[in-house]
């Protein structure tokens, strides 16, 4: 695996360094593309109130499940643990929705107007 693993990884590394995105959809986006290859910072800053409500809903659902499904002794620990898992999962859902709007996969009227106004 040593040499073969290095040889197999070489094309991926050179493609990633060339600036071309490896994560492209084979189909043409239905809506205008706002940013061709958005960064994580762009995606996080583009999250709208609906995305943040998904984060809040997933967090609260996690806390509820952890609180209601455990014994009285471990209730607080389980509620915090599952709440953190819900927070993480909700943040991933919000980031995915934001990414899809920037890439033109879902309706993005606000983003098209906001990014077109910037020089």
PDB file of C-alpha atoms in Angstrom:
ATOM      1  CA  UNK A   1       0.000   0.000   0.000  1.00  0.00           C
ATOM      2  CA  UNK A   2       2.876   2.411   0.592  1.00  0.00           C
ATOM      3  CA  UNK A   3       4.025   3.353  -2.923  1.00  0.00           C
ATOM      4  CA  UNK A   4       0.723   2.480  -4.580  1.00  0.00           C
ATOM      5  CA  UNK A   5      -1.140   4.627  -2.063  1.00  0.00           C
ATOM      6  CA  UNK A   6       1.122   7.591  -2.815  1.00  0.00           C
ATOM      7  CA  UNK A   7       0.705   7.140  -6.552  1.00  0.00           C
ATOM      8  CA  UNK A   8      -3.061   6.857  -6.248  1.00  0.00           C
ATOM      9  CA  UNK A   9      -3.237  10.013  -4.102  1.00  0.00           C
ATOM     10  CA  UNK A  10      -1.037  12.109  -6.411  1.00  0.00           C
ATOM     11  CA  UNK A  11      -3.688  12.931  -9.051  1.00  0.00           C
ATOM     12  CA  UNK A  12      -6.162  13.972  -6.365  1.00  0.00           C
ATOM     13  CA  UNK A  13      -3.651  16.285  -4.732  1.00  0.00           C
ATOM     14  CA  UNK A  14      -2.648  17.956  -7.993  1.00  0.00           C
ATOM     15  CA  UNK A  15      -6.293  18.436  -9.011  1.00  0.00           C
ATOM     16  CA  UNK A  16      -7.090  19.999  -5.629  1.00  0.00           C
ATOM     17  CA  UNK A  17      -4.131  22.361  -5.886  1.00  0.00           C
ATOM     18  CA  UNK A  18      -5.007  23.448  -9.426  1.00  0.00           C
ATOM     19  CA  UNK A  19      -8.022  25.401  -8.147  1.00  0.00           C
ATOM     20  CA  UNK A  20     -10.642  23.197  -9.796  1.00  0.00           C
ATOM     21  CA  UNK A  21     -13.367  22.006  -7.489  1.00  0.00           C
ATOM     22  CA  UNK A  22     -13.617  18.248  -7.093  1.00  0.00           C
ATOM     23  CA  UNK A  23     -17.221  18.493  -5.907  1.00  0.00           C
ATOM     24  CA  UNK A  24     -19.170  19.369  -9.016  1.00  0.00           C
ATOM     25  CA  UNK A  25     -22.635  18.240  -9.934  1.00  0.00           C
ATOM     26  CA  UNK A  26     -23.035  16.536 -13.306  1.00  0.00           C
ATOM     27  CA  UNK A  27     -26.247  18.457 -14.002  1.00  0.00           C
ATOM     28  CA  UNK A  28     -26.568  22.161 -14.743  1.00  0.00           C
ATOM     29  CA  UNK A  29     -27.948  24.245 -11.835  1.00  0.00           C
ATOM     30  CA  UNK A  30     -31.578  25.335 -12.158  1.00  0.00           C
ATOM     31  CA  UNK A  31     -30.905  28.788 -10.672  1.00  0.00           C
ATOM     32  CA  UNK A  32     -28.124  31.355 -11.196  1.00  0.00           C
ATOM     33  CA  UNK A  33     -24.786  30.407  -9.659  1.00  0.00           C
ATOM     34  CA  UNK A  34     -23.785  33.066  -7.141  1.00  0.00           C
ATOM     35  CA  UNK A  35     -20.349  31.698  -6.219  1.00  0.00           C
ATOM     36  CA  UNK A  36     -18.712  28.957  -8.264  1.00  0.00           C
ATOM     37  CA  UNK A  37     -16.583  27.527  -5.450  1.00  0.00           C
ATOM     38  CA  UNK A  38     -17.673  29.003  -2.075  1.00  0.00           C
ATOM     39  CA  UNK A  39     -15.432  28.793   0.982  1.00  0.00           C
ATOM     40  CA  UNK A  40     -16.631  27.574   4.376  1.00  0.00           C
ATOM     41  CA  UNK A  41     -16.581  31.155   5.652  1.00  0.00           C
ATOM     42  CA  UNK A  42     -18.788  32.320   2.774  1.00  0.00           C
ATOM     43  CA  UNK A  43     -21.209  29.475   3.360  1.00  0.00           C
ATOM     44  CA  UNK A  44     -21.449  30.169   7.101  1.00  0.00           C
ATOM     45  CA  UNK A  45     -21.902  33.924   6.608  1.00  0.00           C
ATOM     46  CA  UNK A  46     -24.617  33.286   4.009  1.00  0.00           C
ATOM     47  CA  UNK A  47     -26.824  31.328   6.435  1.00  0.00           C
ATOM     48  CA  UNK A  48     -30.228  33.008   6.691  1.00  0.00           C
ATOM     49  CA  UNK A  49     -32.788  32.958   9.546  1.00  0.00           C
ATOM     50  CA  UNK A  50     -34.414  29.784   8.190  1.00  0.00           C
ATOM     51  CA  UNK A  51     -31.054  28.009   8.347  1.00  0.00           C
ATOM     52  CA  UNK A  52     -30.514  29.195  11.917  1.00  0.00           C
ATOM     53  CA  UNK A  53     -34.011  28.026  12.830  1.00  0.00           C
ATOM     54  CA  UNK A  54     -33.026  24.557  11.591  1.00  0.00           C
ATOM     55  CA  UNK A  55     -30.013  24.723  13.935  1.00  0.00           C
ATOM     56  CA  UNK A  56     -32.249  25.744  16.849  1.00  0.00           C
ATOM     57  CA  UNK A  57     -34.881  23.093  16.071  1.00  0.00           C
ATOM     58  CA  UNK A  58     -32.324  20.292  15.831  1.00  0.00           C
ATOM     59  CA  UNK A  59     -30.695  21.421  19.085  1.00  0.00           C
ATOM     60  CA  UNK A  60     -34.003  21.558  20.948  1.00  0.00           C
ATOM     61  CA  UNK A  61     -35.048  18.198  19.535  1.00  0.00           C
ATOM     62  CA  UNK A  62     -31.766  16.707  20.745  1.00  0.00           C
ATOM     63  CA  UNK A  63     -32.189  18.152  24.225  1.00  0.00           C
ATOM     64  CA  UNK A  64     -35.770  16.873  24.413  1.00  0.00           C
ATOM     65  CA  UNK A  65     -34.842  13.367  23.288  1.00  0.00           C
ATOM     66  CA  UNK A  66     -31.911  13.195  25.718  1.00  0.00           C
ATOM     67  CA  UNK A  67     -33.973  14.535  28.596  1.00  0.00           C
ATOM     68  CA  UNK A  68     -37.039  12.375  28.048  1.00  0.00           C
ATOM     69  CA  UNK A  69     -35.285   9.108  27.270  1.00  0.00           C
ATOM     70  CA  UNK A  70     -32.992   8.810  30.274  1.00  0.00           C
ATOM     71  CA  UNK A  71     -33.236   8.154  33.974  1.00  0.00           C
ATOM     72  CA  UNK A  72     -33.345  10.999  36.512  1.00  0.00           C
ATOM     73  CA  UNK A  73     -29.699  10.459  37.440  1.00  0.00           C
ATOM     74  CA  UNK A  74     -28.332  10.914  33.912  1.00  0.00           C
ATOM     75  CA  UNK A  75     -31.003  13.269  32.546  1.00  0.00           C
ATOM     76  CA  UNK A  76     -28.829  16.396  32.495  1.00  0.00           C
ATOM     77  CA  UNK A  77     -25.821  14.672  30.953  1.00  0.00           C
ATOM     78  CA  UNK A  78     -27.893  13.012  28.247  1.00  0.00           C
ATOM     79  CA  UNK A  79     -29.774  16.232  27.481  1.00  0.00           C
ATOM     80  CA  UNK A  80     -26.501  18.146  27.030  1.00  0.00           C
ATOM     81  CA  UNK A  81     -24.910  15.386  24.955  1.00  0.00           C
ATOM     82  CA  UNK A  82     -27.812  14.922  22.577  1.00  0.00           C
ATOM     83  CA  UNK A  83     -28.301  18.693  22.451  1.00  0.00           C
ATOM     84  CA  UNK A  84     -24.715  19.085  21.240  1.00  0.00           C
ATOM     85  CA  UNK A  85     -25.271  16.381  18.626  1.00  0.00           C
ATOM     86  CA  UNK A  86     -28.429  18.204  17.513  1.00  0.00           C
ATOM     87  CA  UNK A  87     -26.531  21.505  17.369  1.00  0.00           C
ATOM     88  CA  UNK A  88     -23.847  19.968  15.176  1.00  0.00           C
ATOM     89  CA  UNK A  89     -26.374  18.241  12.919  1.00  0.00           C
ATOM     90  CA  UNK A  90     -28.500  21.371  12.610  1.00  0.00           C
ATOM     91  CA  UNK A  91     -25.431  23.429  11.715  1.00  0.00           C
ATOM     92  CA  UNK A  92     -24.565  20.920   8.989  1.00  0.00           C
ATOM     93  CA  UNK A  93     -28.116  21.123   7.615  1.00  0.00           C
ATOM     94  CA  UNK A  94     -27.974  24.938   7.603  1.00  0.00           C
ATOM     95  CA  UNK A  95     -24.582  24.921   5.893  1.00  0.00           C
ATOM     96  CA  UNK A  96     -25.853  22.504   3.245  1.00  0.00           C
ATOM     97  CA  UNK A  97     -28.863  24.697   2.514  1.00  0.00           C
ATOM     98  CA  UNK A  98     -26.657  27.792   2.276  1.00  0.00           C
ATOM     99  CA  UNK A  99     -24.198  25.985  -0.011  1.00  0.00           C
ATOM    100  CA  UNK A 100     -27.011  24.853  -2.316  1.00  0.00           C
ATOM    101  CA  UNK A 101     -28.295  28.419  -2.637  1.00  0.00           C
ATOM    102  CA  UNK A 102     -24.820  29.753  -3.478  1.00  0.00           C
ATOM    103  CA  UNK A 103     -24.272  27.015  -6.077  1.00  0.00           C
ATOM    104  CA  UNK A 104     -27.692  27.574  -7.703  1.00  0.00           C
ATOM    105  CA  UNK A 105     -29.209  24.212  -6.775  1.00  0.00           C
ATOM    106  CA  UNK A 106     -32.122  25.770  -4.844  1.00  0.00           C
ATOM    107  CA  UNK A 107     -33.971  29.121  -5.198  1.00  0.00           C
ATOM    108  CA  UNK A 108     -31.576  31.974  -4.421  1.00  0.00           C
ATOM    109  CA  UNK A 109     -33.233  35.280  -5.330  1.00  0.00           C
ATOM    110  CA  UNK A 110     -31.877  37.093  -2.265  1.00  0.00           C
ATOM    111  CA  UNK A 111     -28.306  35.895  -2.802  1.00  0.00           C
ATOM    112  CA  UNK A 112     -28.348  36.874  -6.489  1.00  0.00           C
ATOM    113  CA  UNK A 113     -29.469  40.412  -5.566  1.00  0.00           C
ATOM    114  CA  UNK A 114     -27.067  40.729  -2.617  1.00  0.00           C
ATOM    115  CA  UNK A 115     -23.966  39.486  -4.452  1.00  0.00           C
ATOM    116  CA  UNK A 116     -24.769  41.445  -7.623  1.00  0.00           C
ATOM    117  CA  UNK A 117     -24.811  44.687  -5.629  1.00  0.00           C
ATOM    118  CA  UNK A 118     -21.242  44.131  -4.393  1.00  0.00           C
ATOM    119  CA  UNK A 119     -18.426  45.473  -6.604  1.00  0.00           C
TER     120      UNK A 119
END
